[in-house]
Coordinates of N, CA, C and O in Angstrom, one line a residue:
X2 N -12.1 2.8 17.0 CA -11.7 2.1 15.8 C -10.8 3.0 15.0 O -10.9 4.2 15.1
X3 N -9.9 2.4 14.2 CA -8.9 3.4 13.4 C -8.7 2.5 12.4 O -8.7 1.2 12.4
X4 N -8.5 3.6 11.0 CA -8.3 3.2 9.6 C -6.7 3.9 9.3 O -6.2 5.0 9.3
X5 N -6.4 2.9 9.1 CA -5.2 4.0 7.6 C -5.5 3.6 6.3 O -5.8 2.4 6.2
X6 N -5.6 4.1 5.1 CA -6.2 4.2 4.2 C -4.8 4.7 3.2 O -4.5 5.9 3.2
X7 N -4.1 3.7 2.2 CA -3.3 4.2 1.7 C -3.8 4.2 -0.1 O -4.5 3.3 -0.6
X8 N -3.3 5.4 -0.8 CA -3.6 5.3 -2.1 C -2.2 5.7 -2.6 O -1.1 5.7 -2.0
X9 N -2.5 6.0 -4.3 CA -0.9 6.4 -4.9 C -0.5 5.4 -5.8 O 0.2 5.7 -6.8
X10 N -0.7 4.3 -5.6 CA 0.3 3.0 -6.2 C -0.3 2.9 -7.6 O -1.3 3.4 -7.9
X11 N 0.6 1.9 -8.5 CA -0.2 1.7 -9.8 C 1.5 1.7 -10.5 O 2.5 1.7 -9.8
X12 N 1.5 1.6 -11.8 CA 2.2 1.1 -12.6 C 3.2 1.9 -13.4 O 2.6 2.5 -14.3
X13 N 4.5 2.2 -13.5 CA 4.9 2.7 -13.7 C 6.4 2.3 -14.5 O 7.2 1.4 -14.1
X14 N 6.6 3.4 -16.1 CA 7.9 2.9 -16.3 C 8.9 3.1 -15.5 O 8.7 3.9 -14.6
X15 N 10.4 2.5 -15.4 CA 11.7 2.6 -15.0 C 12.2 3.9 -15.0 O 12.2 4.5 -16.1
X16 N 12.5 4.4 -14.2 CA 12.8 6.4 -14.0 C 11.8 7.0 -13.7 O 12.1 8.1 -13.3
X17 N 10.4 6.6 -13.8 CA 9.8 7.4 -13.1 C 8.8 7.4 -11.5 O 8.9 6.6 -10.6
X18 N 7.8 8.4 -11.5 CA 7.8 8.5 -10.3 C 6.4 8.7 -9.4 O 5.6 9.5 -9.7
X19 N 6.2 8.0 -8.4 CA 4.5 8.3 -8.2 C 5.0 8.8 -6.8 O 6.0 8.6 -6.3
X20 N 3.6 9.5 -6.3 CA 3.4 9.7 -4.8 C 2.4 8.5 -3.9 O 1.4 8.1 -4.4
X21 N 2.7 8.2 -2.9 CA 1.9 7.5 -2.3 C 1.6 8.3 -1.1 O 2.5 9.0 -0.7
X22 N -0.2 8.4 -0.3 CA -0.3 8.5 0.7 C -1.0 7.9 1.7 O -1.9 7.1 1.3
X23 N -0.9 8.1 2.8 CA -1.4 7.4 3.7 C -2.0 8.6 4.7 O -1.4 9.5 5.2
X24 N -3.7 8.0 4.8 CA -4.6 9.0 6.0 C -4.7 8.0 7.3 O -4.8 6.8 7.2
X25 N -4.8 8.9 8.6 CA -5.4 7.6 9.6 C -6.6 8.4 9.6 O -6.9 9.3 8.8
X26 N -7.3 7.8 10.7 CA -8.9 8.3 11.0 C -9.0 7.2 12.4 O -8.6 6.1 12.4
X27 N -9.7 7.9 13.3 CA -10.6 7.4 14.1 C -9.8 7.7 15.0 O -9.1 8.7 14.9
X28 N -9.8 6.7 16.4 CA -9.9 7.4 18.0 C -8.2 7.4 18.0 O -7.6 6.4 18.0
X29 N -7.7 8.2 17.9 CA -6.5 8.3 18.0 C -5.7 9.7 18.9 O -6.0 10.8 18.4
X30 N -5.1 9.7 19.8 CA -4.6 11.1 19.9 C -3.4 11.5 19.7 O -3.1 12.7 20.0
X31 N -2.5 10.7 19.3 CA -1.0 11.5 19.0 C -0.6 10.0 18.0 O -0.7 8.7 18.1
X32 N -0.2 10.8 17.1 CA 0.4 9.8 16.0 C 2.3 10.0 16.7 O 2.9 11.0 17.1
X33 N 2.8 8.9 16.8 CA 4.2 9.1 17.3 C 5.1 8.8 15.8 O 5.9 9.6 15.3
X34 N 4.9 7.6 15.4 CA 5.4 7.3 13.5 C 5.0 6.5 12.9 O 4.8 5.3 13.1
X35 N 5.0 7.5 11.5 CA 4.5 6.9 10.5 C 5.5 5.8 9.7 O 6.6 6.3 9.5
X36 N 5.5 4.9 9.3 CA 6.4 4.3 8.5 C 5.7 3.9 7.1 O 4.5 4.0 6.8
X37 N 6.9 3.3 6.3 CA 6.4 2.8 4.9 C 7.5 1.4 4.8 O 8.7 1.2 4.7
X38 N 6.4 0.5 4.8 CA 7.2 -0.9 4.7 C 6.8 -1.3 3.0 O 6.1 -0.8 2.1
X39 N 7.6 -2.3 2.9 CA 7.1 -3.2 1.5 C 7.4 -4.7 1.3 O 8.1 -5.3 2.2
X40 N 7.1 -5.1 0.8 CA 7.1 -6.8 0.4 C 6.8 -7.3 -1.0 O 5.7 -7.5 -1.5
X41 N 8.0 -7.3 -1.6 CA 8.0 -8.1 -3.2 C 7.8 -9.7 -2.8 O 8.1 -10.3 -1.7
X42 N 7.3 -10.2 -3.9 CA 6.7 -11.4 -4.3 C 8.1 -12.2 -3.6 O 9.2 -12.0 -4.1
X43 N 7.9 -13.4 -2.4 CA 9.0 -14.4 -2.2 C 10.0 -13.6 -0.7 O 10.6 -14.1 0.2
X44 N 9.7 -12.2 -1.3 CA 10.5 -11.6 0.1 C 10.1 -11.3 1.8 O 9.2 -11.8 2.3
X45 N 10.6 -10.8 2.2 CA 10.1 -10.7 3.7 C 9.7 -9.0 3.8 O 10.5 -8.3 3.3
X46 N 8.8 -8.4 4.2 CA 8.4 -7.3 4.7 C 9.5 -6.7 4.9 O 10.3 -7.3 5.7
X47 N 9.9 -5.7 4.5 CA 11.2 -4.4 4.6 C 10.4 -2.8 5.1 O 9.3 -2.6 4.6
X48 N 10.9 -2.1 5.8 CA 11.0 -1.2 6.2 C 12.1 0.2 4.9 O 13.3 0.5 4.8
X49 N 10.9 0.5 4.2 CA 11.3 1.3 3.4 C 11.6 2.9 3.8 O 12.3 3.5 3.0
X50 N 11.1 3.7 4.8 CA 10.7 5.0 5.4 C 10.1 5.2 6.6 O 8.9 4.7 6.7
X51 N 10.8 6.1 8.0 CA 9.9 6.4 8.8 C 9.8 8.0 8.9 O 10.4 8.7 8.1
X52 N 9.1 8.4 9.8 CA 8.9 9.6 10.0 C 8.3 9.7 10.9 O 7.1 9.4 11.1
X53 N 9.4 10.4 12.1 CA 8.8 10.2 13.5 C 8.3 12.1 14.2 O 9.0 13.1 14.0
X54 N 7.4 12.1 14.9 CA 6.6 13.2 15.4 C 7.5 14.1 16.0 O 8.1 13.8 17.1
X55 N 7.9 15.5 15.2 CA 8.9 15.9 15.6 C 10.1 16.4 14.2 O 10.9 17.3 14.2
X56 N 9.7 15.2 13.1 CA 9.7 15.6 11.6 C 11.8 14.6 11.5 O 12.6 14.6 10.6
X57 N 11.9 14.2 12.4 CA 13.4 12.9 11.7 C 12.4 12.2 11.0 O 11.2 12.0 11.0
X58 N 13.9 12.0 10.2 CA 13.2 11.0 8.9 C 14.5 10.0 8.7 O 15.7 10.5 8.6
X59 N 14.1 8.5 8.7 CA 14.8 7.6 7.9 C 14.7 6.8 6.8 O 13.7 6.6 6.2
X60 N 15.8 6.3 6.4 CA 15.4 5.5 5.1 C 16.1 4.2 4.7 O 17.3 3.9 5.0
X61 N 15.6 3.6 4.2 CA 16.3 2.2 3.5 C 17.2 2.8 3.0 O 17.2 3.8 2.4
X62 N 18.7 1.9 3.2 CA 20.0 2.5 1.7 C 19.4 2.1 0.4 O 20.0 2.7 -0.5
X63 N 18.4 1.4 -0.1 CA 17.9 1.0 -1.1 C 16.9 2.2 -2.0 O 16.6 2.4 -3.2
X64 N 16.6 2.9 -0.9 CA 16.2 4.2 -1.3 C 16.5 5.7 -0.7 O 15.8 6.6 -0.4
X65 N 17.3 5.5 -0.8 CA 18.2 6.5 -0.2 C 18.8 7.8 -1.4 O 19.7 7.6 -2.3
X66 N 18.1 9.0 -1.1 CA 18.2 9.7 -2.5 C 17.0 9.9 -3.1 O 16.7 11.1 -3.3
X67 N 16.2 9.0 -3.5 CA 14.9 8.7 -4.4 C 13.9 9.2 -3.9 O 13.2 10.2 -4.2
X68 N 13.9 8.3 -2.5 CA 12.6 8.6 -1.6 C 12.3 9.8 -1.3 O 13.3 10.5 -1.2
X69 N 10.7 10.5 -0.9 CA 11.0 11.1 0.5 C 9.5 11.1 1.1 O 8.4 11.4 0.5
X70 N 10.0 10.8 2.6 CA 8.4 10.4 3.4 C 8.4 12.1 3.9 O 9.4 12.6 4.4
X71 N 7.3 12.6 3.6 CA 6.6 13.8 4.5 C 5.6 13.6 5.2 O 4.7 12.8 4.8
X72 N 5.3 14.2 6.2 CA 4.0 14.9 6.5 C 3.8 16.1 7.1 O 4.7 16.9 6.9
X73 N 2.7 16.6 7.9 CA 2.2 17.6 8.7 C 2.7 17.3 10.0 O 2.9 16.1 10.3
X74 N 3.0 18.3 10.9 CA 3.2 18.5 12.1 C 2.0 17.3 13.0 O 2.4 16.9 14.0
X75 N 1.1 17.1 12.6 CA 0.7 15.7 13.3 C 0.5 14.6 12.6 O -0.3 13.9 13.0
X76 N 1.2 14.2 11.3 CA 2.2 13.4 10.5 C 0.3 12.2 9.7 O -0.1 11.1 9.7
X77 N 0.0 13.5 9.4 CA -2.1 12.7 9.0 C -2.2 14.0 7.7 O -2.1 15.2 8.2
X78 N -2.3 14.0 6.8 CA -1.4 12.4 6.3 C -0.1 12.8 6.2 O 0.3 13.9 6.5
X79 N 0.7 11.5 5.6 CA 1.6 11.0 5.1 C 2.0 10.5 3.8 O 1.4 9.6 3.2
X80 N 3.5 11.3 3.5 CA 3.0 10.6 2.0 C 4.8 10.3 2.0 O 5.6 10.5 3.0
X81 N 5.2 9.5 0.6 CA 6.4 8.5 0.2 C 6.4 9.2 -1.5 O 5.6 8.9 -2.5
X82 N 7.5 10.3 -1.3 CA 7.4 10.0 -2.8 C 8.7 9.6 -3.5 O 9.8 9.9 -3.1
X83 N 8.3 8.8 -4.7 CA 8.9 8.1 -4.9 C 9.6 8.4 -6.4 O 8.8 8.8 -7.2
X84 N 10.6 8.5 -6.7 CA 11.2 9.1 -7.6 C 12.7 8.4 -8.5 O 13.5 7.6 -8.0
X85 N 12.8 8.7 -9.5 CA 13.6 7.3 -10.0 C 13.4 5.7 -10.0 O 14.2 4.8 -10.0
X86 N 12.3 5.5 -9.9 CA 12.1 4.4 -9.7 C 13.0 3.4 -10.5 O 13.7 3.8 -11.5
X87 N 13.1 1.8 -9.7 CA 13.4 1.1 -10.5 C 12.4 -0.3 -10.6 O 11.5 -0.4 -9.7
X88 N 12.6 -1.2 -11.4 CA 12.0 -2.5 -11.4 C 12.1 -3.4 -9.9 O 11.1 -4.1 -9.5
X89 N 13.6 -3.2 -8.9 CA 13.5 -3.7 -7.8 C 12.7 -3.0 -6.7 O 12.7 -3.4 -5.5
X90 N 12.0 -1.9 -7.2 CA 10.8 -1.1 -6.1 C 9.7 -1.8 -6.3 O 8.9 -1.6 -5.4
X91 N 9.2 -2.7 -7.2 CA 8.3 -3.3 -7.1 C 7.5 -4.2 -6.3 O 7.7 -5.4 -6.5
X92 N 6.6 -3.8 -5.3 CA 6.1 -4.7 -4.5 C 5.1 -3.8 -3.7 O 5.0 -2.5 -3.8
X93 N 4.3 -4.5 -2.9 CA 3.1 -3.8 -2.3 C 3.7 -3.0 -1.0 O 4.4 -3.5 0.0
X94 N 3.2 -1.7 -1.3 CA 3.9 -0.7 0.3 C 2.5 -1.0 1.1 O 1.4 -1.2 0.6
X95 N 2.9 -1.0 2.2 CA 2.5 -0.5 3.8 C 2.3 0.7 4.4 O 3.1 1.5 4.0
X96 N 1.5 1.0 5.2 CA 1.7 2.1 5.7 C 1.8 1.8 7.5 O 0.6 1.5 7.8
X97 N 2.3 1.8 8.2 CA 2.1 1.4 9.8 C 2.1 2.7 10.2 O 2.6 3.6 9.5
X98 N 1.6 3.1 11.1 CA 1.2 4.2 12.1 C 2.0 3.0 14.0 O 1.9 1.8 14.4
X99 N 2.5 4.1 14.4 CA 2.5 4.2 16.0 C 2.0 5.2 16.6 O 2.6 6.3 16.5
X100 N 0.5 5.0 17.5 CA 0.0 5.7 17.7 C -0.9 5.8 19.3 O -1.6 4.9 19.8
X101 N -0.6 7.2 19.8 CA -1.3 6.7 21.4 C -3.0 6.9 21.7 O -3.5 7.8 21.1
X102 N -3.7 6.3 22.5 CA -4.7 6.6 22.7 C -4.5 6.9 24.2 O -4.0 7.9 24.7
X103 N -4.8 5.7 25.0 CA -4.5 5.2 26.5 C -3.1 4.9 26.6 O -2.4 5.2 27.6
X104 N -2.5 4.1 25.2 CA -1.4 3.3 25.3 C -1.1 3.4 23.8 O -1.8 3.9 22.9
X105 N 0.1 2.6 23.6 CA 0.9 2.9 22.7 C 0.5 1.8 22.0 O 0.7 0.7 22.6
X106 N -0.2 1.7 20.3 CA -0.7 0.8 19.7 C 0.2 1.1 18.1 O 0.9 2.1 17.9
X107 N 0.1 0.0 17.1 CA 0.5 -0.1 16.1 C -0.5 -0.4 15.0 O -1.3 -1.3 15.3
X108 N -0.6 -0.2 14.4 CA -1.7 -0.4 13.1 C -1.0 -0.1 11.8 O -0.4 0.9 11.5
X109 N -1.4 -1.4 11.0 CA -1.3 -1.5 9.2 C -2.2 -1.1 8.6 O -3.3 -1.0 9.0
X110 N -1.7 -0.5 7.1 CA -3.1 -0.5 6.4 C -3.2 -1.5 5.6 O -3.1 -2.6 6.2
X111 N -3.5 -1.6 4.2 CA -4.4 -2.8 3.8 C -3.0 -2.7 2.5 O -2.9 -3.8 2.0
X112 N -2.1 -1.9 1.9 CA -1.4 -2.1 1.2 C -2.1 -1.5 -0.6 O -3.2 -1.5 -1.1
X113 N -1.0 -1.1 -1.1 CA -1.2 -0.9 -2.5 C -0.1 -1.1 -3.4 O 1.0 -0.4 -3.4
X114 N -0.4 -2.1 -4.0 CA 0.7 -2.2 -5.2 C 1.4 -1.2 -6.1 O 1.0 -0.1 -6.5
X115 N 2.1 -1.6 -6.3 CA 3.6 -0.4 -7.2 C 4.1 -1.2 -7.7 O 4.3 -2.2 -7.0
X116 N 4.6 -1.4 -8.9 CA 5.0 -2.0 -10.5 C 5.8 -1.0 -11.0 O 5.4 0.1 -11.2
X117 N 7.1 -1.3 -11.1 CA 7.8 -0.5 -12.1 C 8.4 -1.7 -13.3 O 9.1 -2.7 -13.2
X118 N 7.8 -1.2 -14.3 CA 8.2 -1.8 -15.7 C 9.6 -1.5 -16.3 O 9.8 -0.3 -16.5
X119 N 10.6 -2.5 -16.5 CA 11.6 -2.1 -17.2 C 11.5 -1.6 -18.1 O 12.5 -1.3 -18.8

């Protein structure tokens, strides 16, 4: 069984900045990448940050500058921090993990909302 467990999120004015992280846990033996997706109200799930085992990092041009996904050398946890915010960052992040046990599996976490107030 495996959890990712993201915290961080919550409400924030325009310019400023929170950290989000994300832990896995359970049968897992090599995390390959972590990502950070999002979904505002009406939109489609976006790919906000990855960070693949090995320490490359990508990013949305939408956050490009602002962001930045870290982790540890076996990428547990993971964090998105978030910086300059604006009102269009608003929406619930994700955390996905790609990860091997036997085989190569994917798992979500449960999401946490982010509000940036004009």
């Amino acid at each position: 069984q495996v959890q990712l467990v993201e915290s961080g999120g919550g409400l924030v004015q325009a310019g400023g900045s929170l950290r989000l992280s994300c832990r896995a846990s359970g049968n897992i033996f090599r995390i390959k990448t972590m990502e950070w997706y999002r979904q505002a109200p009406g939109k489609e799930r976006e790919l906000v940050a990855r960070i693949i085992n090995g320490g490359s990092t990508n990013y949305a041009d939408s956050v490009k500058g602002r962001f930045t996904i870290s982790g540890n050398n076996v990428l547990n946890p993971v964090y998105l921090q978030m910086n300059s915010l604006k009102p269009e960052d608003t929406a619930v992040y994700y955390c996905k993990m790609d990860y091997y046990t036997d085989l190569l599996y994917d798992y979500w976490g449960q999401g946490t909302q982010v509000t940036v107030s004009s």
